[in-house]
Amino acid sequence: MTELSTEQLLQQVRNIRNFSVQPAVSGESLQDVKCGFGIHIQIANRWKEFSPAQRAELSLLIKPSVMQTDTTAGHFHIFYDTTGINEPALLDNANQRIPGSAKAYIHEVAAIFNHVWDVEIDQLGYEAPPFEDGQSHYNIHVENISDYGDTWRIEPPTNGSELPPRYKSYISVDNDYRGFSTSGLNGLKVTAAHEFHHAIQMGSYGLWSDDVYAHELTSTWMEDVVYTEVNDYYNYLPDYFSQFGDGRSFNWNPTVGGYERSVFAFCLAKLYGAGIMKDIWTGMRSIPFLESADAALVNRGSRLQSAYAEFTKWNYFTWDRANTVDYYPEGNHYPRFRPLQKLDFYNTSSTASGEVQALSSSMYEFDMPHDTLTAVIANVDMVNAIMKNTSKQTIDVLLSSQALPPPYTELANGLKAKISVDSLSLWHSLFLHTGNEIVARVLSDPAPNPFRLSEARQLLLPIHEDKASRADVYIYNSALGLAYSGQLQTSYSEDGGTRVIVVPASAVESKLSTGIYFIIANTVNGSYKWKVAVIR
């Protein structure tokens, strides 16, 4: 994406503050009109690039407007006008302003923001944002603006030179929400939930200017937590389910957007409870989003790689394939995930190929005469995602009705599937057909295979999300004679995403010769088997 010039950034703020500019309509970017959080961060990061005249204008635009009157209610100090272009008003059923309803609108602003405080602070346990100097309430400005709302940070940081910086702030909201995709008080409700969580984030946890998407996905998720009946976030989901189907990294373009990625928060919250998002933000006082999410998941017996693979599977079950009991509660309103490739399959073999980035999701559809088989693929390379390495990784998905060289997976419908990638431990795969049933989960192969006893220190046997600490392992030669048996420890693979049984070379090297071996392992949770070539 092309970086905006300083003049273009300045124009964005002029548009927000220019009362003649109307909210975005169909055909424009809805993300551009949601809130100015990302624009504010870009301006701060590039402040030195602006000319003296541009800085002077920006300083005036960012400064809180002087309003005609104010009132305090609960935790908030609300500033507004009673006449003029900023005068607030309720809307009637025809979406027209109701004359003389300014005070009634301000009453709603107070009630809505105090409800948001109750949910986000008192119920969910987030730390309240700091107030402006000399204030005992959080400041809200009601103005005629061209986006839903803005959380304006106040320099300097409250924690000095510590990173990430934290800031006091104030919020601007629109004076009627007329002409927005979600209008009237519903528009005010989701804005209050969204923007107040930005105030919490930057005031009590830290502002991550390289992880804007994490701020936005959390605030967008919070809208539905506080006001689940409104669902303004539906407007942004097409940006995820269509654009991210091309295999781009989950933290692609991390300083832009993020509303569309709120689906990840919905997935985590259903799997682990809403408290996981608060734990992630607690961790973000010192580490960025992906690392903090992984730490929060480790505390719940999982890892980011496993959760991301599950998230990828959830993204299949939307729209007409939705399962609102087991997956997204509102998934029937989410678009279908766009496949990266679609192929015809007629009783022989077909290969789908893709080039995707680290920590990405992609799907490959094989159309058959009476069915469609979808390969649901998650790349869980968290290391390169954290490094923001955007280089592509290649994957080939082969579906065949004929014999294949191992390793491959036999599917329940009689077909065979083979995944070809550089490092199979960094990929999670499953196959689903149009009946929404899992035909087969493609497990990672043993690594390394072949197992060269003179070179490799250990053999890793994948058991994925099995949390057993030990496994009984039996290794049989090609004549089915028992060559080794023993109880071995399990661990996470080096990439951190897959549970594995660790077979030390020192434990088996005196018992195995060059040849093909069959391995059976039993844990308290299940049984597993593999085929491995051994070379002495």
XYZ file of C-alpha atoms in Angstrom:
536
model
C 0.000 0.000 0.000
C 1.350 3.424 -0.966
C 2.284 5.637 1.988
C 0.272 8.834 2.237
C 2.134 12.112 1.783
C 2.194 14.627 4.607
C -0.301 16.780 2.672
C -2.639 13.782 2.293
C -2.430 13.066 6.038
C -3.156 16.708 6.788
C -6.135 16.569 4.428
C -7.481 13.536 6.317
C -7.587 15.584 9.529
C -9.098 18.550 7.694
C -11.820 16.222 6.441
C -12.566 14.994 9.968
C -12.783 18.543 11.270
C -14.496 19.988 8.174
C -18.176 19.958 8.955
C -19.142 20.143 5.279
C -17.567 16.745 4.581
C -20.166 13.982 4.712
C -19.627 10.446 6.072
C -18.494 7.789 3.616
C -21.163 6.249 1.458
C -21.330 2.979 -0.452
C -18.343 2.659 -2.760
C -15.960 4.480 -0.435
C -13.828 2.839 2.220
C -15.911 2.335 5.345
C -12.674 1.906 7.285
C -11.709 5.466 6.352
C -14.794 6.838 8.121
C -14.807 4.646 11.237
C -12.327 6.561 13.388
C -9.161 8.578 12.971
C -7.022 6.526 15.367
C -4.625 5.210 12.715
C -4.329 8.612 11.037
C -3.410 10.229 14.344
C -0.661 7.676 14.911
C 0.779 8.151 11.427
C 0.868 11.915 11.994
C 2.673 11.535 15.322
C 5.183 9.064 13.879
C 5.999 11.378 10.983
C 5.717 14.717 12.768
C 9.202 15.822 11.746
C 8.300 15.368 8.060
C 5.635 18.092 8.189
C 6.539 21.651 7.274
C 6.256 24.378 9.969
C 3.028 25.616 8.362
C 1.564 22.099 8.289
C 2.513 21.522 11.946
C 0.857 24.779 12.962
C -2.358 23.838 11.163
C -2.350 20.329 12.614
C -1.843 21.686 16.127
C -4.955 23.822 15.725
C -7.001 20.989 14.213
C -6.075 18.524 16.974
C -6.706 21.018 19.793
C -10.084 20.496 21.551
C -12.782 22.808 20.222
C -14.140 25.497 22.528
C -17.802 24.607 23.061
C -20.686 26.794 24.278
C -21.643 24.754 27.344
C -20.891 21.593 29.276
C -22.277 19.148 31.819
C -20.947 16.380 34.052
C -22.635 13.011 34.476
C -21.156 10.003 36.217
C -17.584 9.547 35.033
C -17.768 12.026 32.144
C -17.531 15.748 31.423
C -19.436 16.482 28.209
C -18.847 19.615 26.110
C -21.362 20.711 23.449
C -23.044 23.628 21.661
C -26.698 24.630 21.926
C -26.754 26.537 18.636
C -24.875 26.463 15.354
C -23.397 23.724 13.218
C -22.287 21.626 16.231
C -25.721 21.627 17.897
C -26.599 17.994 18.718
C -29.964 16.419 17.912
C -31.805 13.143 18.054
C -33.079 11.665 14.770
C -36.653 10.759 13.917
C -37.771 7.613 12.089
C -37.047 9.317 8.760
C -33.441 9.919 9.848
C -34.065 13.665 10.160
C -32.900 15.872 13.032
C -35.505 16.625 15.701
C -35.488 20.365 16.503
C -34.884 21.277 20.139
C -33.521 17.844 21.103
C -29.967 18.901 21.977
C -30.291 18.290 25.710
C -32.027 14.964 25.107
C -29.123 13.929 22.884
C -26.586 14.907 25.552
C -28.592 12.898 28.093
C -28.160 9.878 25.809
C -24.428 10.578 25.431
C -24.054 10.547 29.203
C -26.114 7.391 29.685
C -24.329 5.515 26.885
C -20.786 6.418 27.945
C -21.486 5.559 31.576
C -22.878 2.194 30.474
C -19.699 1.649 28.463
C -17.629 2.497 31.554
C -19.640 0.005 33.591
C -19.022 -2.818 31.112
C -15.408 -2.146 30.158
C -14.072 -1.005 33.538
C -16.332 -2.404 36.254
C -17.376 -5.696 34.648
C -14.473 -6.656 32.376
C -11.824 -5.226 34.693
C -9.827 -2.964 32.377
C -7.950 -0.152 34.106
C -9.629 3.244 33.706
C -7.875 5.797 31.481
C -6.220 8.817 33.111
C -8.058 12.132 33.144
C -6.703 15.382 31.765
C -4.684 17.479 34.213
C -6.816 18.942 36.982
C -9.880 16.933 35.883
C -11.915 14.367 37.824
C -13.936 13.221 34.807
C -13.098 11.979 31.314
C -13.783 14.635 28.658
C -16.164 14.081 25.719
C -16.683 16.650 22.929
C -19.863 16.483 20.846
C -19.244 18.007 17.407
C -20.344 17.835 13.790
C -17.513 15.625 12.486
C -17.208 13.472 9.379
C -16.229 10.189 11.024
C -17.868 8.173 13.802
C -15.497 9.419 16.468
C -11.923 10.114 17.474
C -9.749 9.517 20.506
C -7.224 12.364 20.578
C -4.070 11.764 22.583
C -2.569 14.534 24.673
C 1.198 15.006 24.683
C 3.507 14.323 26.448
C 3.360 10.643 27.465
C 2.412 10.031 31.090
C 5.175 7.440 31.549
C 8.108 9.524 30.342
C 10.456 7.699 28.003
C 9.136 4.215 28.801
C 7.890 2.066 25.944
C 5.202 1.697 24.908
C 4.149 5.281 25.685
C 0.871 5.992 27.476
C -1.234 9.103 27.007
C -4.091 11.067 28.458
C -6.795 11.664 25.888
C -10.207 13.062 25.084
C -12.921 11.777 22.725
C -14.888 13.536 19.986
C -18.223 12.065 18.870
C -20.644 13.148 16.178
C -23.579 15.362 17.070
C -26.339 13.272 15.438
C -24.944 10.292 13.435
C -27.101 11.197 10.491
C -25.943 9.687 7.214
C -23.699 6.983 8.682
C -24.070 3.306 7.821
C -25.187 2.841 11.432
C -27.104 6.007 12.263
C -28.597 7.760 15.255
C -28.130 6.422 18.772
C -26.925 3.047 17.517
C -24.039 4.841 15.822
C -23.331 6.667 19.082
C -23.418 3.405 21.049
C -20.813 1.563 19.009
C -18.649 4.679 18.810
C -18.659 5.079 22.591
C -17.694 1.428 23.127
C -15.020 1.623 20.418
C -13.412 4.969 21.243
C -13.489 4.576 25.011
C -11.526 1.362 24.675
C -8.950 3.279 22.628
C -8.711 5.655 25.597
C -8.189 2.659 27.894
C -5.572 1.165 25.560
C -3.407 4.255 25.133
C -3.943 5.525 28.684
C -3.523 2.394 30.793
C -1.653 -0.169 28.685
C 0.342 1.463 25.917
C 0.180 2.789 22.382
C 1.774 0.437 19.849
C 2.198 2.552 16.730
C 3.423 -0.496 14.751
C 0.409 -2.570 15.830
C -2.494 -0.252 15.008
C -4.487 -3.247 13.765
C -4.395 -4.742 17.278
C -5.876 -1.566 18.766
C -8.610 -1.518 16.132
C -9.537 -5.203 16.196
C -9.952 -4.990 19.976
C -12.068 -1.816 19.911
C -14.255 -3.210 17.126
C -14.784 -6.456 19.054
C -15.623 -4.386 22.141
C -18.508 -2.724 20.273
C -20.278 -6.070 20.121
C -19.389 -6.972 23.696
C -21.099 -3.826 24.992
C -23.907 -3.547 22.401
C -24.300 -6.937 20.745
C -27.588 -5.950 19.129
C -26.094 -3.186 16.938
C -23.578 -5.101 14.752
C -21.958 -2.199 12.938
C -18.849 -4.398 12.681
C -20.552 -6.464 9.954
C -19.723 -3.604 7.577
C -15.981 -4.271 7.809
C -15.877 -8.072 7.609
C -15.829 -8.292 3.792
C -12.394 -6.701 3.963
C -11.160 -9.728 5.903
C -12.976 -12.597 4.235
C -12.120 -11.422 0.721
C -8.730 -9.723 1.050
C -7.051 -12.080 3.523
C -8.006 -15.079 1.410
C -4.965 -14.291 -0.741
C -2.649 -15.642 1.966
C -1.510 -12.344 3.451
C -0.161 -12.376 6.993
C -2.591 -11.716 9.826
C -0.472 -8.694 10.788
C -0.221 -7.525 7.176
C 0.094 -3.749 6.907
C 0.000 -3.446 10.714
C -0.333 0.349 10.852
C -3.534 0.437 8.771
C -7.037 -0.893 9.394
C -7.765 -3.718 11.787
C -11.559 -3.461 12.121
C -11.901 -6.438 9.773
C -9.567 -8.555 11.929
C -11.890 -8.291 14.934
C -13.063 -11.809 14.012
C -9.896 -13.138 15.686
C -10.993 -11.587 18.991
C -14.465 -13.128 18.607
C -12.818 -16.529 18.099
C -10.482 -16.204 21.093
C -13.256 -14.907 23.354
C -15.529 -17.851 22.576
C -12.727 -20.391 22.987
C -11.205 -18.963 26.169
C -13.606 -16.334 27.541
C -13.611 -12.558 27.140
C -10.896 -12.257 29.795
C -8.255 -13.395 27.336
C -8.390 -10.041 25.563
C -7.783 -8.202 28.829
C -4.846 -10.523 29.561
C -3.427 -9.777 26.112
C -3.620 -6.036 26.809
C -2.056 -6.507 30.241
C 0.856 -8.210 28.499
C 1.013 -5.390 25.958
C 2.294 -3.100 28.652
C 5.659 -4.592 27.730
C 5.375 -6.752 24.575
C 3.453 -6.321 21.297
C 0.229 -8.039 20.293
C 1.308 -11.358 18.787
C 3.810 -12.135 21.546
C 1.301 -11.125 24.219
C -1.433 -13.244 22.642
C 0.899 -16.230 22.663
C 1.740 -15.664 26.347
C -1.949 -15.413 27.271
C -2.640 -18.644 25.395
C 0.265 -20.457 27.069
C -1.357 -19.602 30.408
C -4.437 -21.408 29.103
C -2.547 -24.511 27.950
C -2.340 -23.544 24.277
C -0.154 -21.533 21.896
C -0.805 -18.841 19.323
C -0.015 -21.276 16.507
C -2.684 -23.725 17.638
C -5.237 -20.970 18.213
C -4.521 -19.481 14.803
C -5.024 -22.870 13.145
C -8.369 -23.175 14.921
C -9.258 -19.623 13.859
C -8.546 -20.568 10.243
C -10.941 -23.495 10.542
C -13.629 -21.216 12.021
C -13.409 -18.993 8.958
C -14.765 -21.828 6.819
C -17.959 -21.979 8.906
C -19.626 -18.716 7.887
C -22.577 -17.545 5.777
C -24.432 -20.595 4.403
C -21.950 -22.935 6.126
C -22.290 -21.247 9.526
C -22.436 -23.259 12.734
C -23.327 -20.678 15.392
C -23.136 -23.208 18.226
C -19.583 -24.446 17.736
C -18.034 -21.464 15.922
C -18.852 -17.751 15.473
C -22.140 -16.979 17.293
C -23.073 -14.547 14.507
C -21.242 -16.380 11.729
C -24.367 -16.631 9.582
C -23.893 -12.880 8.969
C -20.221 -13.215 7.983
C -19.199 -13.551 4.313
C -17.681 -16.722 2.927
C -13.887 -16.885 3.049
C -12.636 -16.426 -0.506
C -10.596 -19.448 -1.703
C -7.131 -18.748 -3.026
C -7.657 -21.244 -5.842
C -10.540 -23.270 -7.305
C -9.988 -26.355 -9.450
C -12.088 -29.022 -11.143
C -11.449 -32.598 -10.044
C -12.544 -35.546 -12.166
C -11.385 -38.913 -10.769
C -7.643 -38.513 -11.396
C -5.579 -35.862 -9.649
C -5.402 -32.080 -9.272
C -2.823 -29.849 -7.605
C -3.627 -26.475 -6.079
C -0.696 -24.164 -5.460
C -0.314 -21.029 -3.433
C 2.268 -18.529 -2.254
C 1.369 -17.193 1.168
C 2.941 -15.184 3.963
C 3.742 -16.204 7.524
C 0.774 -16.568 9.902
C -1.835 -16.674 7.163
C -4.973 -18.543 6.138
C -5.754 -19.909 2.703
C -8.341 -22.262 1.243
C -8.275 -24.362 -1.927
C -11.503 -25.708 -3.444
C -11.691 -28.885 -5.523
C -14.994 -28.980 -7.392
C -16.335 -32.482 -8.103
C -19.461 -33.570 -9.964
C -21.524 -33.893 -6.778
C -19.406 -32.327 -4.053
C -16.787 -29.700 -3.249
C -13.751 -30.540 -1.154
C -11.965 -27.630 0.540
C -8.422 -27.733 1.851
C -8.280 -25.339 4.809
C -4.669 -24.325 5.353
C -3.097 -22.329 8.187
C 0.509 -21.204 8.059
C 1.555 -20.805 11.700
C 5.038 -19.345 11.234
C 4.840 -16.936 14.153
C 8.566 -16.121 14.122
C 8.526 -14.588 10.643
C 5.188 -12.899 11.342
C 6.637 -11.191 14.415
C 9.627 -10.092 12.322
C 7.105 -8.724 9.774
C 8.852 -10.772 7.097
C 6.521 -10.522 4.105
C 8.321 -13.060 1.917
C 6.107 -15.749 0.393
C 6.104 -19.459 1.257
C 4.979 -21.986 -1.356
C 2.442 -24.752 -0.755
C 1.136 -27.448 -3.115
C -2.029 -29.367 -2.258
C -2.397 -32.571 -4.288
C -5.702 -34.433 -4.366
C -5.627 -37.811 -6.112
C -7.625 -40.989 -6.637
C -4.423 -42.833 -7.530
C -1.543 -44.245 -5.534
C 0.844 -41.639 -4.127
C 4.334 -41.930 -2.648
C 4.348 -41.381 1.110
C 3.751 -39.328 3.066
C 0.103 -38.703 2.217
C -3.254 -38.843 3.975
C -6.062 -41.224 3.109
C -9.351 -39.336 3.121
C -12.648 -40.824 4.248
C -14.066 -40.552 0.728
C -11.287 -42.775 -0.681
C -9.168 -39.979 -2.133
C -5.620 -39.203 -1.069
C -4.202 -35.814 -0.110
C -0.599 -34.712 -0.034
C 0.716 -31.391 1.267
C 4.096 -30.288 -0.089
C 5.863 -27.478 1.804
C 9.363 -26.720 3.048
C 8.639 -27.184 6.768
C 5.475 -29.144 7.492
C 5.550 -28.308 11.213
C 4.691 -24.688 10.292
C 1.417 -25.698 8.616
C -1.927 -26.987 9.866
C -4.369 -28.495 7.378
C -7.759 -30.140 7.208
C -10.157 -31.130 4.451
C -13.889 -30.376 4.496
C -16.599 -31.170 1.982
C -19.867 -29.377 1.310
C -21.613 -31.316 4.066
C -19.406 -29.395 6.545
C -17.829 -32.627 7.749
C -14.127 -33.064 8.299
C -12.957 -35.674 5.802
C -9.505 -35.819 7.325
C -7.210 -33.697 9.418
C -3.799 -33.733 7.772
C -1.262 -34.300 10.530
C 2.345 -33.220 10.242
C 4.791 -35.981 9.362
C 7.526 -37.178 11.708
C 10.601 -35.000 11.447
C 13.156 -35.671 10.196
C 12.060 -38.400 7.808
C 14.274 -40.186 6.938
C 15.681 -40.329 10.464
C 19.493 -40.374 10.064
C 20.817 -41.697 13.357
C 24.333 -40.409 12.707
C 23.138 -36.840 12.112
C 19.853 -36.136 13.923
C 19.714 -35.805 17.699
C 16.024 -36.676 17.900
C 12.886 -37.690 16.031
C 9.762 -35.601 16.588
C 6.361 -37.318 16.370
C 3.481 -34.788 16.054
C 0.444 -35.157 18.315
C -0.781 -31.551 17.799
C -3.003 -30.341 20.662
C -2.687 -33.454 22.827
C -1.538 -32.062 26.198
C -0.320 -35.388 27.625
C 3.112 -35.063 29.219
C 4.260 -38.620 28.325
C 3.583 -41.285 25.729
C 4.187 -45.034 25.467
C 6.049 -45.555 22.206
C 6.434 -48.831 20.246
C 8.652 -49.125 17.147
C 8.171 -52.132 14.837
C 10.378 -53.215 11.926
C 9.015 -54.103 8.494
C 8.460 -57.720 9.627
C 6.354 -56.305 12.520
C 8.904 -57.324 15.088
C 9.130 -55.058 18.150
C 12.429 -53.173 17.923
C 11.887 -50.630 20.718
C 9.427 -49.790 23.457
C 9.577 -47.111 26.100
C 7.876 -44.147 27.773
C 8.969 -40.819 26.300
C 8.313 -37.160 27.086
C 6.257 -34.757 24.984
C 7.034 -31.134 24.274
C 6.339 -28.311 21.846
C 8.163 -28.360 18.518
C 10.693 -25.618 17.853
C 8.083 -23.455 16.112
C 5.955 -23.662 19.249
C 2.759 -24.586 17.461
C 2.694 -28.379 17.539
C 2.877 -30.833 20.430
C 5.369 -33.633 19.717
C 6.692 -36.829 21.227
C 10.483 -36.554 21.447
C 12.404 -39.707 20.486
C 16.110 -39.180 21.356
C 18.491 -40.810 18.888
C 20.517 -42.064 21.852
C 17.517 -44.085 23.087
C 17.004 -46.026 19.844
C 20.281 -46.034 17.906
C 21.409 -49.403 19.350
C 18.047 -51.001 18.483
C 17.375 -49.810 14.947
C 19.016 -50.718 11.648
C 18.572 -49.078 8.251
C 15.044 -49.782 7.052
C 11.356 -48.894 7.278
C 9.737 -48.790 10.730
C 6.180 -48.437 11.994
C 5.689 -46.403 15.167
C 2.693 -46.593 17.494
C 2.273 -44.183 20.409
C -0.371 -44.090 23.125
C -1.126 -41.161 25.421
C -3.912 -40.756 27.938
C -5.798 -38.877 25.224
C -5.373 -41.017 22.126
C -3.342 -43.324 19.892
C -1.112 -42.371 16.953
C 0.864 -44.139 14.244
C 3.532 -43.203 11.711
C 5.811 -44.735 9.098
C 9.481 -43.695 9.256
C 12.585 -44.506 7.251
C 15.700 -44.996 9.391
C 19.251 -44.634 8.066
C 22.222 -45.514 10.251
